[in-house]
Amino acid sequence: NAGVTQTPKFQVLKTGQSMTLQCAQDMNHEYMSWYRQDPGMGLRLIHYSVGAGITDQGEVPNGYNVSRSTTEDFPLRLLSAAPSQTSVYFCASSYSISDDYEQYFGPGTRLTVT
Amino acid sequence: GQQVMQIPQYQHVQEGEDFTTYCNSSTTLSNIQWYKQRPGGHPVFLIQLVKSGEVKKQKRLTFQFGEAKKNSSLHITATQTTDVGTYFCAVTNYGGSQGNLIFGKGTKLSVKP
């Protein structure tokens, strides 16, 4: 199993540009999440999904869209990038087994918006 | 929403010294998880605590969940340079699902050889 994969690893955008961060998992996990990590801020939840076709907002959803058309994929879209979105983005997935909350993280995407 | 306070923010130790990080919540938690992130890496799951007063050990790491399920600690005995990284606690957002975790801001551990 590849686990959780993310592409690209690095990206530089100009203000106003759009892009999609890709995330895929091959563990048949129901739950998938997107986090951003900024220095001194820990990990903050952007959006999450409890299954295909179901998504919900996390702590910092503004400026980001998600969709979950398949169990495997959970892309994160930036519609109009802003410098405040410069961050490291992590995708994570987990089982749907009750009381098992272990999250498996991808390697991250380092995004810079100029 | 759910919040969890983690202290200290930084800890610098000499190799061989012990290290402890704490997570505190104002509300009762259903469970708590601990993760480690090496510099430049991604968070890696260490353990999950569910029961009141639970204590779990992994070699030199000891994890505790408070009796009231409002606090937790991670203790490392005799630190090694391989312990360097940031340690995060994470809790399920109130009424939330597995995909909806709230992370503490982390404790960054540096170990001087």
GROMACS .gro file of C-alpha atoms in nm:
model
  227
    1ASN     CA    1   0.000   0.000   0.000
    2ALA     CA    2   0.116   0.351  -0.082
    3GLY     CA    3  -0.085   0.491   0.211
    4VAL     CA    4  -0.177   0.859   0.170
    5THR     CA    5  -0.022   1.037  -0.126
    6GLN     CA    6  -0.022   1.408  -0.200
    7THR     CA    7   0.073   1.603  -0.510
    8PRO     CA    8   0.249   1.830  -0.570
    9LYS     CA    9   0.516   1.838  -0.298
   10PHE     CA   10   0.596   2.203  -0.361
   11GLN     CA   11   0.401   2.478  -0.536
   12VAL     CA   12   0.445   2.851  -0.587
   13LEU     CA   13   0.142   3.053  -0.689
   14LYS     CA   14   0.078   3.416  -0.761
   15THR     CA   15  -0.201   3.597  -0.584
   16GLY     CA   16  -0.530   3.527  -0.756
   17GLN     CA   17  -0.427   3.204  -0.921
   18SER     CA   18  -0.622   2.887  -0.862
   19MET     CA   19  -0.501   2.534  -0.812
   20THR     CA   20  -0.598   2.195  -0.676
   21LEU     CA   21  -0.399   1.999  -0.422
   22GLN     CA   22  -0.442   1.630  -0.479
   23CYS     CA   23  -0.481   1.366  -0.209
   24ALA     CA   24  -0.538   0.995  -0.251
   25GLN     CA   25  -0.541   0.695  -0.019
   26ASP     CA   26  -0.547   0.325  -0.095
   27MET     CA   27  -0.650   0.196   0.248
   28ASN     CA   28  -1.027   0.216   0.186
   29HIS     CA   29  -1.060   0.469   0.466
   30GLU     CA   30  -1.397   0.639   0.501
   31TYR     CA   31  -1.269   0.952   0.671
   32MET     CA   32  -1.042   1.204   0.502
   33SER     CA   33  -0.931   1.548   0.616
   34TRP     CA   34  -0.727   1.847   0.509
   35TYR     CA   35  -0.512   2.042   0.756
   36ARG     CA   36  -0.288   2.340   0.721
   37GLN     CA   37   0.019   2.388   0.938
   38ASP     CA   38   0.166   2.727   1.012
   39PRO     CA   39   0.457   2.801   1.247
   40GLY     CA   40   0.341   2.807   1.608
   41MET     CA   41  -0.017   2.725   1.512
   42GLY     CA   42  -0.014   2.348   1.509
   43LEU     CA   43  -0.245   2.177   1.261
   44ARG     CA   44  -0.578   2.337   1.182
   45LEU     CA   45  -0.860   2.149   1.016
   46ILE     CA   46  -0.980   2.299   0.686
   47HIS     CA   47  -1.239   2.050   0.558
   48TYR     CA   48  -1.315   1.688   0.621
   49SER     CA   49  -1.524   1.409   0.474
   50VAL     CA   50  -1.693   1.115   0.641
   51GLY     CA   51  -1.747   0.932   0.314
   52ALA     CA   52  -1.794   0.970  -0.059
   53GLY     CA   53  -2.032   1.254  -0.135
   54ILE     CA   54  -2.021   1.396   0.220
   55THR     CA   55  -1.801   1.688   0.324
   56ASP     CA   56  -1.806   1.941   0.605
   57GLN     CA   57  -1.616   2.247   0.717
   58GLY     CA   58  -1.346   2.248   0.977
   59GLU     CA   59  -1.190   2.531   1.174
   60VAL     CA   60  -1.051   2.737   0.882
   61PRO     CA   61  -1.254   2.664   0.566
   62ASN     CA   62  -1.262   3.009   0.404
   63GLY     CA   63  -1.091   3.024   0.065
   64TYR     CA   64  -1.097   2.646   0.015
   65ASN     CA   65  -1.335   2.404  -0.153
   66VAL     CA   66  -1.345   2.026  -0.140
   67SER     CA   67  -1.541   1.744  -0.295
   68ARG     CA   68  -1.537   1.366  -0.241
   69SER     CA   69  -1.660   1.181  -0.546
   70THR     CA   70  -1.476   0.858  -0.461
   71THR     CA   71  -1.355   0.692  -0.142
   72GLU     CA   72  -0.994   0.720  -0.258
   73ASP     CA   73  -0.965   1.087  -0.356
   74PHE     CA   74  -1.015   1.412  -0.166
   75PRO     CA   75  -0.886   1.715  -0.360
   76LEU     CA   76  -0.854   2.061  -0.204
   77ARG     CA   77  -0.918   2.358  -0.431
   78LEU     CA   78  -0.791   2.710  -0.385
   79LEU     CA   79  -1.011   2.929  -0.604
   80SER     CA   80  -0.815   3.255  -0.573
   81ALA     CA   81  -0.489   3.216  -0.386
   82ALA     CA   82  -0.390   3.475  -0.127
   83PRO     CA   83  -0.056   3.522   0.056
   84SER     CA   84  -0.233   3.419   0.380
   85GLN     CA   85  -0.271   3.073   0.230
   86THR     CA   86   0.105   3.022   0.228
   87SER     CA   87   0.138   2.712   0.444
   88VAL     CA   88   0.210   2.342   0.454
   89TYR     CA   89  -0.098   2.136   0.371
   90PHE     CA   90  -0.149   1.784   0.501
   91CYS     CA   91  -0.411   1.538   0.396
   92ALA     CA   92  -0.506   1.260   0.636
   93SER     CA   93  -0.732   0.958   0.636
   94SER     CA   94  -0.867   0.723   0.900
   95TYR     CA   95  -1.083   0.418   0.949
   96SER     CA   96  -1.449   0.438   1.029
   97ILE     CA   97  -1.418   0.183   1.306
   98SER     CA   98  -1.576   0.312   1.622
   99ASP     CA   99  -1.324   0.432   1.883
  100ASP     CA  100  -1.030   0.401   1.642
  101TYR     CA  101  -0.928   0.755   1.562
  102GLU     CA  102  -0.574   0.702   1.428
  103GLN     CA  103  -0.509   0.937   1.138
  104TYR     CA  104  -0.266   0.854   0.858
  105PHE     CA  105  -0.102   1.162   0.713
  106GLY     CA  106   0.035   1.225   0.368
  107PRO     CA  107   0.381   1.380   0.316
  108GLY     CA  108   0.240   1.731   0.272
  109THR     CA  109   0.236   2.004   0.008
  110ARG     CA  110   0.438   2.318   0.071
  111LEU     CA  111   0.256   2.610  -0.087
  112THR     CA  112   0.389   2.962  -0.128
  113VAL     CA  113   0.165   3.241  -0.256
  114THR     CA  114   0.345   3.555  -0.370
  115GLY     CA  115  -1.555   2.488   1.979
  116GLN     CA  116  -1.331   2.235   2.139
  117GLN     CA  117  -0.990   2.362   2.243
  118VAL     CA  118  -0.688   2.191   2.386
  119MET     CA  119  -0.393   2.366   2.546
  120GLN     CA  120  -0.052   2.207   2.514
  121ILE     CA  121   0.253   2.305   2.719
  122PRO     CA  122   0.534   2.379   2.701
  123GLN     CA  123   0.571   2.517   2.350
  124TYR     CA  124   0.944   2.440   2.343
  125GLN     CA  125   1.170   2.215   2.545
  126HIS     CA  126   1.547   2.192   2.518
  127VAL     CA  127   1.710   1.902   2.699
  128GLN     CA  128   2.047   1.738   2.726
  129GLU     CA  129   2.058   1.387   2.592
  130GLY     CA  130   1.967   1.149   2.874
  131GLU     CA  131   1.735   1.392   3.050
  132ASP     CA  132   1.364   1.329   3.077
  133PHE     CA  133   1.094   1.521   2.890
  134THR     CA  134   0.725   1.575   2.952
  135THR     CA  135   0.455   1.752   2.754
  136TYR     CA  136   0.102   1.817   2.875
  137CYS     CA  137  -0.236   1.865   2.714
  138ASN     CA  138  -0.528   2.019   2.899
  139SER     CA  139  -0.893   2.063   2.809
  140SER     CA  140  -1.171   2.249   2.987
  141THR     CA  141  -1.420   1.980   2.883
  142THR     CA  142  -1.428   1.605   2.926
  143LEU     CA  143  -1.268   1.426   2.636
  144SER     CA  144  -1.388   1.105   2.476
  145ASN     CA  145  -1.032   1.016   2.379
  146ILE     CA  146  -0.695   1.171   2.308
  147GLN     CA  147  -0.427   1.089   2.057
  148TRP     CA  148  -0.058   1.169   2.043
  149TYR     CA  149   0.144   1.230   1.728
  150LYS     CA  150   0.511   1.295   1.655
  151GLN     CA  151   0.636   1.507   1.368
  152ARG     CA  152   1.003   1.497   1.279
  153PRO     CA  153   1.155   1.814   1.129
  154GLY     CA  154   1.041   1.844   0.767
  155GLY     CA  155   0.812   1.543   0.802
  156HIS     CA  156   0.450   1.467   0.857
  157PRO     CA  157   0.268   1.377   1.180
  158VAL     CA  158   0.287   1.012   1.273
  159PHE     CA  159   0.041   0.850   1.510
  160LEU     CA  160   0.189   0.732   1.840
  161ILE     CA  161  -0.102   0.623   2.056
  162GLN     CA  162  -0.465   0.670   2.152
  163LEU     CA  163  -0.599   0.686   2.508
  164VAL     CA  164  -0.965   0.624   2.579
  165LYS     CA  165  -1.017   0.518   2.940
  166SER     CA  166  -1.007   0.733   3.252
  167GLY     CA  167  -0.669   0.702   3.425
  168GLU     CA  168  -0.526   0.498   3.140
  169VAL     CA  169  -0.148   0.456   3.123
  170LYS     CA  170   0.026   0.313   2.818
  171LYS     CA  171   0.395   0.261   2.755
  172GLN     CA  172   0.599   0.235   2.439
  173LYS     CA  173   0.961   0.165   2.530
  174ARG     CA  174   1.082   0.496   2.682
  175LEU     CA  175   0.750   0.676   2.621
  176THR     CA  176   0.474   0.681   2.883
  177PHE     CA  177   0.131   0.819   2.803
  178GLN     CA  178  -0.129   0.904   3.067
  179PHE     CA  179  -0.493   1.005   3.051
  180GLY     CA  180  -0.625   1.190   3.353
  181GLU     CA  181  -0.889   1.046   3.583
  182ALA     CA  182  -1.133   1.319   3.479
  183LYS     CA  183  -1.040   1.273   3.111
  184LYS     CA  184  -0.955   1.643   3.082
  185ASN     CA  185  -0.578   1.616   3.061
  186SER     CA  186  -0.305   1.395   2.930
  187SER     CA  187   0.072   1.374   2.934
  188LEU     CA  188   0.353   1.222   2.733
  189HIS     CA  189   0.674   1.148   2.921
  190ILE     CA  190   0.999   1.040   2.759
  191THR     CA  191   1.262   0.884   2.984
  192ALA     CA  192   1.629   0.936   2.903
  193THR     CA  193   1.586   1.128   2.579
  194GLN     CA  194   1.789   1.041   2.273
  195THR     CA  195   1.867   1.249   1.965
  196THR     CA  196   1.615   1.039   1.775
  197ASP     CA  197   1.340   1.187   1.995
  198VAL     CA  198   1.384   1.528   1.832
  199GLY     CA  199   1.063   1.662   1.680
  200THR     CA  200   0.731   1.817   1.767
  201TYR     CA  201   0.480   1.624   1.974
  202PHE     CA  202   0.111   1.697   1.928
  203CYS     CA  203  -0.195   1.589   2.116
  204ALA     CA  204  -0.525   1.569   1.928
  205VAL     CA  205  -0.882   1.539   2.045
  206THR     CA  206  -1.210   1.476   1.872
  207ASN     CA  207  -1.411   1.790   1.826
  208TYR     CA  208  -1.721   1.779   2.044
  209GLY     CA  209  -1.988   1.573   1.872
  210GLY     CA  210  -1.751   1.519   1.587
  211SER     CA  211  -1.633   1.220   1.394
  212GLN     CA  212  -1.296   1.061   1.337
  213GLY     CA  213  -1.220   1.310   1.061
  214ASN     CA  214  -1.274   1.611   1.282
  215LEU     CA  215  -0.975   1.639   1.513
  216ILE     CA  216  -0.852   1.940   1.705
  217PHE     CA  217  -0.476   1.950   1.752
  218GLY     CA  218  -0.280   2.118   2.024
  219LYS     CA  219  -0.012   2.360   1.908
  220GLY     CA  220   0.258   2.110   1.987
  221THR     CA  221   0.573   2.089   2.197
  222LYS     CA  222   0.895   2.116   2.002
  223LEU     CA  223   1.167   1.903   2.157
  224SER     CA  224   1.533   1.958   2.087
  225VAL     CA  225   1.798   1.726   2.230
  226LYS     CA  226   2.157   1.832   2.275
  227PRO     CA  227   2.399   1.542   2.240
   0.00000   0.00000   0.00000
